[in-house]
């Protein structure tokens, strides 16, 4: 009975959860967990947590830089100047 209740509660909480916007977290967590595993016993979880935080931060910085580049390219195209090529 307890096992059935636990499974039902888990299913309800999983379905009720909203969308996750943790861009970069999974990739960073995987890299951090592997790095923590090689550092020593029990450091995989700490490495995954740190990797998730760092990966999410880097994804936000990259998205912000990409938005700036798009805004600059749009402003230049509206001014009649060709966009710079990279």
PDB file of N, CA and C in Angstrom:
ATOM      1  N   UNK A   1       0.817  -1.194   0.000  1.00  0.00           N
ATOM      2  CA  UNK A   1       0.000   0.000   0.000  1.00  0.00           C
ATOM      3  C   UNK A   1       0.862   1.260   0.000  1.00  0.00           C
ATOM      4  N   UNK A   2       1.917   1.240   0.814  1.00  0.00           N
ATOM      5  CA  UNK A   2       2.785   2.415   0.908  1.00  0.00           C
ATOM      6  C   UNK A   2       3.520   2.665  -0.417  1.00  0.00           C
ATOM      7  N   UNK A   3       3.934   1.572  -1.050  1.00  0.00           N
ATOM      8  CA  UNK A   3       4.639   1.698  -2.328  1.00  0.00           C
ATOM      9  C   UNK A   3       3.717   2.293  -3.390  1.00  0.00           C
ATOM     10  N   UNK A   4       2.469   1.871  -3.427  1.00  0.00           N
ATOM     11  CA  UNK A   4       1.501   2.390  -4.387  1.00  0.00           C
ATOM     12  C   UNK A   4       1.244   3.877  -4.153  1.00  0.00           C
ATOM     13  N   UNK A   5       1.129   4.265  -2.894  1.00  0.00           N
ATOM     14  CA  UNK A   5       0.910   5.678  -2.571  1.00  0.00           C
ATOM     15  C   UNK A   5       2.108   6.527  -2.973  1.00  0.00           C
ATOM     16  N   UNK A   6       3.293   5.997  -2.759  1.00  0.00           N
ATOM     17  CA  UNK A   6       4.506   6.728  -3.138  1.00  0.00           C
ATOM     18  C   UNK A   6       4.578   6.915  -4.651  1.00  0.00           C
ATOM     19  N   UNK A   7       4.276   5.879  -5.384  1.00  0.00           N
ATOM     20  CA  UNK A   7       4.300   5.968  -6.846  1.00  0.00           C
ATOM     21  C   UNK A   7       3.238   6.949  -7.339  1.00  0.00           C
ATOM     22  N   UNK A   8       2.060   6.903  -6.750  1.00  0.00           N
ATOM     23  CA  UNK A   8       0.993   7.819  -7.153  1.00  0.00           C
ATOM     24  C   UNK A   8       1.371   9.270  -6.850  1.00  0.00           C
ATOM     25  N   UNK A   9       1.947   9.510  -5.679  1.00  0.00           N
ATOM     26  CA  UNK A   9       2.374  10.863  -5.309  1.00  0.00           C
ATOM     27  C   UNK A   9       3.463  11.362  -6.250  1.00  0.00           C
ATOM     28  N   UNK A  10       4.413  10.505  -6.587  1.00  0.00           N
ATOM     29  CA  UNK A  10       5.478  10.875  -7.512  1.00  0.00           C
ATOM     30  C   UNK A  10       4.909  11.230  -8.882  1.00  0.00           C
ATOM     31  N   UNK A  11       3.955  10.442  -9.349  1.00  0.00           N
ATOM     32  CA  UNK A  11       3.341  10.702 -10.658  1.00  0.00           C
ATOM     33  C   UNK A  11       2.583  12.029 -10.649  1.00  0.00           C
ATOM     34  N   UNK A  12       1.857  12.308  -9.581  1.00  0.00           N
ATOM     35  CA  UNK A  12       1.105  13.562  -9.496  1.00  0.00           C
ATOM     36  C   UNK A  12       2.041  14.761  -9.472  1.00  0.00           C
ATOM     37  N   UNK A  13       3.102  14.670  -8.673  1.00  0.00           N
ATOM     38  CA  UNK A  13       4.043  15.786  -8.589  1.00  0.00           C
ATOM     39  C   UNK A  13       4.795  16.000  -9.901  1.00  0.00           C
ATOM     40  N   UNK A  14       5.097  14.916 -10.585  1.00  0.00           N
ATOM     41  CA  UNK A  14       5.801  15.026 -11.862  1.00  0.00           C
ATOM     42  C   UNK A  14       4.917  15.680 -12.922  1.00  0.00           C
ATOM     43  N   UNK A  15       3.658  15.292 -12.964  1.00  0.00           N
ATOM     44  CA  UNK A  15       2.740  15.846 -13.961  1.00  0.00           C
ATOM     45  C   UNK A  15       2.355  17.287 -13.639  1.00  0.00           C
ATOM     46  N   UNK A  16       2.354  17.648 -12.361  1.00  0.00           N
ATOM     47  CA  UNK A  16       1.960  18.995 -11.957  1.00  0.00           C
ATOM     48  C   UNK A  16       3.090  20.010 -12.121  1.00  0.00           C
ATOM     49  N   UNK A  17       4.294  19.536 -12.281  1.00  0.00           N
ATOM     50  CA  UNK A  17       5.439  20.441 -12.403  1.00  0.00           C
ATOM     51  C   UNK A  17       5.366  21.210 -13.716  1.00  0.00           C
ATOM     52  N   UNK A  18       5.775  22.457 -13.671  1.00  0.00           N
ATOM     53  CA  UNK A  18       5.794  23.293 -14.864  1.00  0.00           C
ATOM     54  C   UNK A  18       7.004  23.001 -15.720  1.00  0.00           C
ATOM     55  N   UNK A  19       7.129  23.701 -16.830  1.00  0.00           N
ATOM     56  CA  UNK A  19       8.276  23.485 -17.702  1.00  0.00           C
ATOM     57  C   UNK A  19       9.566  23.957 -17.038  1.00  0.00           C
ATOM     58  N   UNK A  20      10.647  23.325 -17.390  1.00  0.00           N
ATOM     59  CA  UNK A  20      11.947  23.659 -16.823  1.00  0.00           C
ATOM     60  C   UNK A  20      12.740  24.483 -17.839  1.00  0.00           C
ATOM     61  N   UNK A  21      13.289  25.577 -17.383  1.00  0.00           N
ATOM     62  CA  UNK A  21      14.075  26.448 -18.255  1.00  0.00           C
ATOM     63  C   UNK A  21      15.537  26.490 -17.811  1.00  0.00           C
ATOM     64  N   UNK A  22      16.074  25.358 -17.460  1.00  0.00           N
ATOM     65  CA  UNK A  22      17.440  25.284 -16.977  1.00  0.00           C
ATOM     66  C   UNK A  22      18.383  24.978 -18.137  1.00  0.00           C
ATOM     67  N   UNK A  23      18.531  25.926 -19.022  1.00  0.00           N
ATOM     68  CA  UNK A  23      19.396  25.731 -20.184  1.00  0.00           C
ATOM     69  C   UNK A  23      20.837  25.556 -19.727  1.00  0.00           C
ATOM     70  N   UNK A  24      21.493  24.550 -20.227  1.00  0.00           N
ATOM     71  CA  UNK A  24      22.888  24.305 -19.910  1.00  0.00           C
ATOM     72  C   UNK A  24      23.102  23.488 -18.656  1.00  0.00           C
ATOM     73  N   UNK A  25      22.071  23.271 -17.871  1.00  0.00           N
ATOM     74  CA  UNK A  25      22.225  22.577 -16.592  1.00  0.00           C
ATOM     75  C   UNK A  25      22.586  21.109 -16.788  1.00  0.00           C
ATOM     76  N   UNK A  26      21.914  20.429 -17.691  1.00  0.00           N
ATOM     77  CA  UNK A  26      22.171  18.997 -17.854  1.00  0.00           C
ATOM     78  C   UNK A  26      23.580  18.729 -18.358  1.00  0.00           C
ATOM     79  N   UNK A  27      24.011  19.511 -19.331  1.00  0.00           N
ATOM     80  CA  UNK A  27      25.350  19.325 -19.870  1.00  0.00           C
ATOM     81  C   UNK A  27      26.399  19.643 -18.804  1.00  0.00           C
ATOM     82  N   UNK A  28      26.201  20.740 -18.074  1.00  0.00           N
ATOM     83  CA  UNK A  28      27.139  21.112 -17.020  1.00  0.00           C
ATOM     84  C   UNK A  28      27.153  20.108 -15.889  1.00  0.00           C
ATOM     85  N   UNK A  29      25.976  19.578 -15.537  1.00  0.00           N
ATOM     86  CA  UNK A  29      25.896  18.600 -14.465  1.00  0.00           C
ATOM     87  C   UNK A  29      26.609  17.312 -14.852  1.00  0.00           C
ATOM     88  N   UNK A  30      26.473  16.903 -16.093  1.00  0.00           N
ATOM     89  CA  UNK A  30      27.144  15.678 -16.540  1.00  0.00           C
ATOM     90  C   UNK A  30      28.659  15.844 -16.487  1.00  0.00           C
ATOM     91  N   UNK A  31      29.142  16.976 -16.962  1.00  0.00           N
ATOM     92  CA  UNK A  31      30.584  17.230 -16.940  1.00  0.00           C
ATOM     93  C   UNK A  31      31.079  17.338 -15.502  1.00  0.00           C
ATOM     94  N   UNK A  32      30.332  18.040 -14.657  1.00  0.00           N
ATOM     95  CA  UNK A  32      30.726  18.181 -13.261  1.00  0.00           C
ATOM     96  C   UNK A  32      30.718  16.872 -12.508  1.00  0.00           C
ATOM     97  N   UNK A  33      29.743  16.009 -12.785  1.00  0.00           N
ATOM     98  CA  UNK A  33      29.680  14.714 -12.121  1.00  0.00           C
ATOM     99  C   UNK A  33      30.862  13.834 -12.501  1.00  0.00           C
ATOM    100  N   UNK A  34      31.237  13.857 -13.763  1.00  0.00           N
ATOM    101  CA  UNK A  34      32.395  13.071 -14.194  1.00  0.00           C
ATOM    102  C   UNK A  34      33.666  13.622 -13.545  1.00  0.00           C
ATOM    103  N   UNK A  35      33.789  14.942 -13.538  1.00  0.00           N
ATOM    104  CA  UNK A  35      34.958  15.543 -12.894  1.00  0.00           C
ATOM    105  C   UNK A  35      35.002  15.239 -11.406  1.00  0.00           C
ATOM    106  N   UNK A  36      33.863  15.332 -10.733  1.00  0.00           N
ATOM    107  CA  UNK A  36      33.806  15.020  -9.312  1.00  0.00           C
ATOM    108  C   UNK A  36      34.106  13.561  -9.033  1.00  0.00           C
ATOM    109  N   UNK A  37      33.700  12.683  -9.932  1.00  0.00           N
ATOM    110  CA  UNK A  37      33.979  11.259  -9.772  1.00  0.00           C
ATOM    111  C   UNK A  37      35.481  10.999  -9.778  1.00  0.00           C
ATOM    112  N   UNK A  38      36.197  11.693 -10.643  1.00  0.00           N
ATOM    113  CA  UNK A  38      37.634  11.485 -10.722  1.00  0.00           C
ATOM    114  C   UNK A  38      38.385  12.163  -9.582  1.00  0.00           C
ATOM    115  N   UNK A  39      37.787  13.179  -8.953  1.00  0.00           N
ATOM    116  CA  UNK A  39      38.435  13.850  -7.823  1.00  0.00           C
ATOM    117  C   UNK A  39      38.463  12.932  -6.617  1.00  0.00           C
ATOM    118  N   UNK A  40      37.361  12.287  -6.334  1.00  0.00           N
ATOM    119  CA  UNK A  40      37.348  11.387  -5.185  1.00  0.00           C
ATOM    120  C   UNK A  40      35.961  10.868  -4.904  1.00  0.00           C
ATOM    121  N   UNK A  41      35.911   9.919  -3.978  1.00  0.00           N
ATOM    122  CA  UNK A  41      34.643   9.270  -3.643  1.00  0.00           C
ATOM    123  C   UNK A  41      33.686  10.276  -3.014  1.00  0.00           C
ATOM    124  N   UNK A  42      32.469  10.318  -3.512  1.00  0.00           N
ATOM    125  CA  UNK A  42      31.444  11.182  -2.949  1.00  0.00           C
ATOM    126  C   UNK A  42      31.421  12.588  -3.509  1.00  0.00           C
ATOM    127  N   UNK A  43      32.280  12.909  -4.435  1.00  0.00           N
ATOM    128  CA  UNK A  43      32.317  14.252  -4.994  1.00  0.00           C
ATOM    129  C   UNK A  43      31.497  14.387  -6.270  1.00  0.00           C
ATOM    130  N   UNK A  44      30.901  13.302  -6.724  1.00  0.00           N
ATOM    131  CA  UNK A  44      30.113  13.349  -7.959  1.00  0.00           C
ATOM    132  C   UNK A  44      28.903  14.261  -7.824  1.00  0.00           C
ATOM    133  N   UNK A  45      28.213  14.188  -6.686  1.00  0.00           N
ATOM    134  CA  UNK A  45      27.018  15.006  -6.487  1.00  0.00           C
ATOM    135  C   UNK A  45      27.394  16.478  -6.398  1.00  0.00           C
ATOM    136  N   UNK A  46      28.453  16.775  -5.665  1.00  0.00           N
ATOM    137  CA  UNK A  46      28.906  18.167  -5.553  1.00  0.00           C
ATOM    138  C   UNK A  46      29.354  18.695  -6.914  1.00  0.00           C
ATOM    139  N   UNK A  47      30.039  17.864  -7.677  1.00  0.00           N
ATOM    140  CA  UNK A  47      30.457  18.263  -9.012  1.00  0.00           C
ATOM    141  C   UNK A  47      29.284  18.499  -9.935  1.00  0.00           C
ATOM    142  N   UNK A  48      28.254  17.661  -9.814  1.00  0.00           N
ATOM    143  CA  UNK A  48      27.058  17.824 -10.644  1.00  0.00           C
ATOM    144  C   UNK A  48      26.334  19.112 -10.289  1.00  0.00           C
ATOM    145  N   UNK A  49      26.240  19.430  -8.999  1.00  0.00           N
ATOM    146  CA  UNK A  49      25.565  20.664  -8.585  1.00  0.00           C
ATOM    147  C   UNK A  49      26.327  21.888  -9.074  1.00  0.00           C
ATOM    148  N   UNK A  50      27.631  21.876  -8.908  1.00  0.00           N
ATOM    149  CA  UNK A  50      28.443  23.007  -9.375  1.00  0.00           C
ATOM    150  C   UNK A  50      28.408  23.106 -10.901  1.00  0.00           C
ATOM    151  N   UNK A  51      28.485  21.987 -11.580  1.00  0.00           N
ATOM    152  CA  UNK A  51      28.438  21.979 -13.041  1.00  0.00           C
ATOM    153  C   UNK A  51      27.116  22.493 -13.561  1.00  0.00           C
ATOM    154  N   UNK A  52      26.033  22.163 -12.887  1.00  0.00           N
ATOM    155  CA  UNK A  52      24.714  22.659 -13.287  1.00  0.00           C
ATOM    156  C   UNK A  52      24.664  24.176 -13.169  1.00  0.00           C
ATOM    157  N   UNK A  53      25.146  24.699 -12.059  1.00  0.00           N
ATOM    158  CA  UNK A  53      25.134  26.148 -11.855  1.00  0.00           C
ATOM    159  C   UNK A  53      25.998  26.860 -12.890  1.00  0.00           C
ATOM    160  N   UNK A  54      27.172  26.345 -13.139  1.00  0.00           N
ATOM    161  CA  UNK A  54      28.082  26.969 -14.107  1.00  0.00           C
ATOM    162  C   UNK A  54      27.529  26.849 -15.524  1.00  0.00           C
ATOM    163  N   UNK A  55      26.996  25.675 -15.865  1.00  0.00           N
ATOM    164  CA  UNK A  55      26.423  25.483 -17.200  1.00  0.00           C
ATOM    165  C   UNK A  55      25.240  26.401 -17.448  1.00  0.00           C
ATOM    166  N   UNK A  56      24.392  26.575 -16.443  1.00  0.00           N
ATOM    167  CA  UNK A  56      23.247  27.475 -16.586  1.00  0.00           C
ATOM    168  C   UNK A  56      23.718  28.921 -16.748  1.00  0.00           C
ATOM    169  N   UNK A  57      24.723  29.312 -15.985  1.00  0.00           N
ATOM    170  CA  UNK A  57      25.259  30.674 -16.100  1.00  0.00           C
ATOM    171  C   UNK A  57      25.833  30.916 -17.498  1.00  0.00           C
ATOM    172  N   UNK A  58      26.616  29.961 -17.998  1.00  0.00           N
ATOM    173  CA  UNK A  58      27.225  30.128 -19.329  1.00  0.00           C
ATOM    174  C   UNK A  58      26.150  30.194 -20.419  1.00  0.00           C
ATOM    175  N   UNK A  59      25.083  29.422 -20.279  1.00  0.00           N
ATOM    176  CA  UNK A  59      24.006  29.457 -21.266  1.00  0.00           C
ATOM    177  C   UNK A  59      23.317  30.816 -21.260  1.00  0.00           C
ATOM    178  N   UNK A  60      23.126  31.408 -20.071  1.00  0.00           N
ATOM    179  CA  UNK A  60      22.514  32.733 -19.988  1.00  0.00           C
ATOM    180  C   UNK A  60      23.407  33.787 -20.623  1.00  0.00           C
ATOM    181  N   UNK A  61      24.706  33.714 -20.379  1.00  0.00           N
ATOM    182  CA  UNK A  61      25.646  34.680 -20.961  1.00  0.00           C
ATOM    183  C   UNK A  61      25.655  34.549 -22.482  1.00  0.00           C
ATOM    184  N   UNK A  62      25.685  33.320 -22.975  1.00  0.00           N
ATOM    185  CA  UNK A  62      25.682  33.106 -24.426  1.00  0.00           C
ATOM    186  C   UNK A  62      24.393  33.615 -25.064  1.00  0.00           C
ATOM    187  N   UNK A  63      23.255  33.385 -24.406  1.00  0.00           N
ATOM    188  CA  UNK A  63      21.976  33.865 -24.943  1.00  0.00           C
ATOM    189  C   UNK A  63      21.927  35.384 -24.959  1.00  0.00           C
ATOM    190  N   UNK A  64      22.461  36.017 -23.914  1.00  0.00           N
ATOM    191  CA  UNK A  64      22.487  37.477 -23.861  1.00  0.00           C
ATOM    192  C   UNK A  64      23.372  38.042 -24.972  1.00  0.00           C
ATOM    193  N   UNK A  65      24.538  37.449 -25.185  1.00  0.00           N
ATOM    194  CA  UNK A  65      25.434  37.915 -26.247  1.00  0.00           C
ATOM    195  C   UNK A  65      24.812  37.719 -27.624  1.00  0.00           C
ATOM    196  N   UNK A  66      24.128  36.604 -27.812  1.00  0.00           N
ATOM    197  CA  UNK A  66      23.481  36.355 -29.103  1.00  0.00           C
ATOM    198  C   UNK A  66      22.361  37.360 -29.345  1.00  0.00           C
ATOM    199  N   UNK A  67      21.617  37.712 -28.316  1.00  0.00           N
ATOM    200  CA  UNK A  67      20.549  38.697 -28.463  1.00  0.00           C
ATOM    201  C   UNK A  67      21.123  40.070 -28.811  1.00  0.00           C
ATOM    202  N   UNK A  68      22.256  40.426 -28.212  1.00  0.00           N
ATOM    203  CA  UNK A  68      22.904  41.704 -28.529  1.00  0.00           C
ATOM    204  C   UNK A  68      23.355  41.736 -29.985  1.00  0.00           C
ATOM    205  N   UNK A  69      23.952  40.635 -30.441  1.00  0.00           N
ATOM    206  CA  UNK A  69      24.415  40.576 -31.824  1.00  0.00           C
ATOM    207  C   UNK A  69      23.248  40.693 -32.803  1.00  0.00           C
ATOM    208  N   UNK A  70      22.142  40.039 -32.497  1.00  0.00           N
ATOM    209  CA  UNK A  70      20.973  40.125 -33.364  1.00  0.00           C
ATOM    210  C   UNK A  70      20.401  41.538 -33.381  1.00  0.00           C
ATOM    211  N   UNK A  71      20.393  42.197 -32.224  1.00  0.00           N
ATOM    212  CA  UNK A  71      19.878  43.563 -32.161  1.00  0.00           C
ATOM    213  C   UNK A  71      20.770  44.516 -32.957  1.00  0.00           C
ATOM    214  N   UNK A  72      22.077  44.324 -32.861  1.00  0.00           N
ATOM    215  CA  UNK A  72      23.004  45.169 -33.624  1.00  0.00           C
ATOM    216  C   UNK A  72      22.848  44.930 -35.115  1.00  0.00           C
ATOM    217  N   UNK A  73      22.703  43.680 -35.518  1.00  0.00           N
ATOM    218  CA  UNK A  73      22.544  43.370 -36.938  1.00  0.00           C
ATOM    219  C   UNK A  73      21.235  43.947 -37.466  1.00  0.00           C
ATOM    220  N   UNK A  74      20.188  43.889 -36.671  1.00  0.00           N
ATOM    221  CA  UNK A  74      18.904  44.438 -37.089  1.00  0.00           C
ATOM    222  C   UNK A  74      18.979  45.960 -37.188  1.00  0.00           C
ATOM    223  N   UNK A  75      19.666  46.607 -36.244  1.00  0.00           N
ATOM    224  CA  UNK A  75      19.801  48.059 -36.283  1.00  0.00           C
ATOM    225  C   UNK A  75      20.603  48.499 -37.501  1.00  0.00           C
ATOM    226  N   UNK A  76      21.638  47.752 -37.837  1.00  0.00           N
ATOM    227  CA  UNK A  76      22.448  48.100 -38.999  1.00  0.00           C
ATOM    228  C   UNK A  76      21.691  47.864 -40.288  1.00  0.00           C
ATOM    229  N   UNK A  77      20.883  46.817 -40.339  1.00  0.00           N
ATOM    230  CA  UNK A  77      20.131  46.567 -41.573  1.00  0.00           C
ATOM    231  C   UNK A  77      19.033  47.612 -41.755  1.00  0.00           C
ATOM    232  N   UNK A  78      18.481  48.123 -40.681  1.00  0.00           N
ATOM    233  CA  UNK A  78      17.472  49.166 -40.792  1.00  0.00           C
ATOM    234  C   UNK A  78      18.102  50.495 -41.192  1.00  0.00           C
ATOM    235  N   UNK A  79      19.371  50.706 -40.849  1.00  0.00           N
ATOM    236  CA  UNK A  79      20.062  51.937 -41.194  1.00  0.00           C
ATOM    237  C   UNK A  79      20.601  51.895 -42.626  1.00  0.00           C
ATOM    238  N   UNK A  80      20.462  50.766 -43.294  1.00  0.00           N
ATOM    239  CA  UNK A  80      20.902  50.654 -44.677  1.00  0.00           C
ATOM    240  C   UNK A  80      22.328  50.186 -44.811  1.00  0.00           C
ATOM    241  N   UNK A  81      22.963  49.827 -43.721  1.00  0.00           N
ATOM    242  CA  UNK A  81      24.333  49.353 -43.764  1.00  0.00           C
ATOM    243  C   UNK A  81      24.314  47.836 -43.791  1.00  0.00           C
ATOM    244  N   UNK A  82      25.256  47.241 -44.487  1.00  0.00           N
ATOM    245  CA  UNK A  82      25.312  45.765 -44.472  1.00  0.00           C
ATOM    246  C   UNK A  82      25.792  45.278 -43.104  1.00  0.00           C
ATOM    247  N   UNK A  83      25.293  44.137 -42.701  1.00  0.00           N
ATOM    248  CA  UNK A  83      25.674  43.552 -41.424  1.00  0.00           C
ATOM    249  C   UNK A  83      27.107  43.028 -41.525  1.00  0.00           C
ATOM    250  N   UNK A  84      27.887  43.138 -40.461  1.00  0.00           N
ATOM    251  CA  UNK A  84      29.266  42.631 -40.518  1.00  0.00           C
ATOM    252  C   UNK A  84      29.280  41.106 -40.621  1.00  0.00           C
ATOM    253  N   UNK A  85      30.221  40.599 -41.403  1.00  0.00           N
ATOM    254  CA  UNK A  85      30.341  39.151 -41.583  1.00  0.00           C
ATOM    255  C   UNK A  85      31.370  38.628 -40.605  1.00  0.00           C
ATOM    256  N   UNK A  86      31.065  37.452 -40.066  1.00  0.00           N
ATOM    257  CA  UNK A  86      32.008  36.826 -39.124  1.00  0.00           C
ATOM    258  C   UNK A  86      32.540  35.550 -39.685  1.00  0.00           C
TER     259      UNK A  86
END
